[in-house]
Amino acid sequence: MGWVFAVLIASTAADPALTRYQATEVHMGTSFTLALYASDETHANRAFRAAFARIQSLDKTLSDYDDESELSRLSAAAPTVAAARVSDDLWQALERATEMSRLTDGAFDITVGPLTRLWRRSRRQKELPTAERLALAKAAVGYGHLRLHPATRSVELLHPRMRLDMGGIGQGIAADEALEALRKAGVSRAIVNASGDIRAGDPPPDAPGWKVGVAPLDTSAPPSRFLWLANAAISTSGDA
């Protein structure tokens, strides 16, 4: 991935020592746009490099499109003959995901991968899946098939056709981690937009928060509703 250098957006009268910069790169199959306030372009670019490197690292761990990612290799081992140790990044993502599955009684479930793959195939071939294929995919779905062992940070996949899909949580994790990478690089006034998964840090120096527009259902119309975010997150999903 080629480096996208910081773009000067504007200086701020409230704090002339800080200037707003913005940069975009494509990771996880979508655009990540980072905006931040820094003392100069060198400082901004250093922070951007750290954040985008962190996103890229997580992509290599959590992608279900990349057959060589850690997540894909774990899925390919199903059913695991023994608990498999995983990296800290994958472990933390699995912990978060399974906790959400418990809290939602399975409404959120990263083991939905067999159905995801089936519908991707249907889209490519422009035909609905057969009842038999749907039944096989559904049988492999269920967070109860995923067993975590905290003492050893290892994982078991109990069903032979299991496939893990982090699409519902991976970009949010990456946005969190990108913001943390910016903080470690000395930048706290920043916002990360991962195609609608938005994580905001400290507000701009001249505003109470980052102004985020909520897209209307009419895609030709500008936003009419806005949020002011500071040290918070919001996620949207849809065709708009």
mmCIF file of N, CA and C in Angstrom, residues 118-129:
data_model
loop_
_atom_site.group_PDB
_atom_site.id
_atom_site.type_symbol
_atom_site.label_atom_id
_atom_site.label_comp_id
_atom_site.label_asym_id
_atom_site.label_seq_id
_atom_site.Cartn_x
_atom_site.Cartn_y
_atom_site.Cartn_z
ATOM 1 N N LEU A 118 -21.552 -18.467 1.443
ATOM 2 C CA LEU A 118 -22.599 -18.976 0.563
ATOM 3 C C LEU A 118 -23.266 -17.854 -0.221
ATOM 4 N N TRP A 119 -23.560 -16.742 0.443
ATOM 5 C CA TRP A 119 -24.215 -15.632 -0.244
ATOM 6 C C TRP A 119 -23.251 -14.883 -1.157
ATOM 7 N N ARG A 120 -21.966 -14.858 -0.830
ATOM 8 C CA ARG A 120 -20.986 -14.294 -1.768
ATOM 9 C C ARG A 120 -20.968 -15.131 -3.050
ATOM 10 N N ARG A 121 -21.005 -16.446 -2.888
ATOM 11 C CA ARG A 121 -21.033 -17.321 -4.054
ATOM 12 C C ARG A 121 -22.283 -17.058 -4.885
ATOM 13 N N SER A 122 -23.411 -16.889 -4.219
ATOM 14 C CA SER A 122 -24.664 -16.637 -4.932
ATOM 15 C C SER A 122 -24.608 -15.323 -5.705
ATOM 16 N N ARG A 123 -23.985 -14.323 -5.103
ATOM 17 C CA ARG A 123 -23.869 -13.034 -5.791
ATOM 18 C C ARG A 123 -23.004 -13.165 -7.031
ATOM 19 N N ARG A 124 -21.892 -13.901 -6.904
ATOM 20 C CA ARG A 124 -21.014 -14.093 -8.069
ATOM 21 C C ARG A 124 -21.730 -14.845 -9.181
ATOM 22 N N GLN A 125 -22.457 -15.887 -8.821
ATOM 23 C CA GLN A 125 -23.087 -16.742 -9.823
ATOM 24 C C GLN A 125 -24.493 -16.295 -10.193
ATOM 25 N N LYS A 126 -24.980 -15.251 -9.473
ATOM 26 C CA LYS A 126 -26.308 -14.698 -9.770
ATOM 27 C C LYS A 126 -27.407 -15.750 -9.687
ATOM 28 N N GLU A 127 -27.341 -16.537 -8.600
ATOM 29 C CA GLU A 127 -28.386 -17.516 -8.353
ATOM 30 C C GLU A 127 -28.534 -17.725 -6.850
ATOM 31 N N LEU A 128 -29.758 -17.992 -6.409
ATOM 32 C CA LEU A 128 -30.003 -18.212 -4.993
ATOM 33 C C LEU A 128 -29.429 -19.558 -4.566
ATOM 34 N N PRO A 129 -28.991 -19.652 -3.310
ATOM 35 C CA PRO A 129 -28.475 -20.943 -2.836
ATOM 36 C C PRO A 129 -29.596 -21.964 -2.712
#
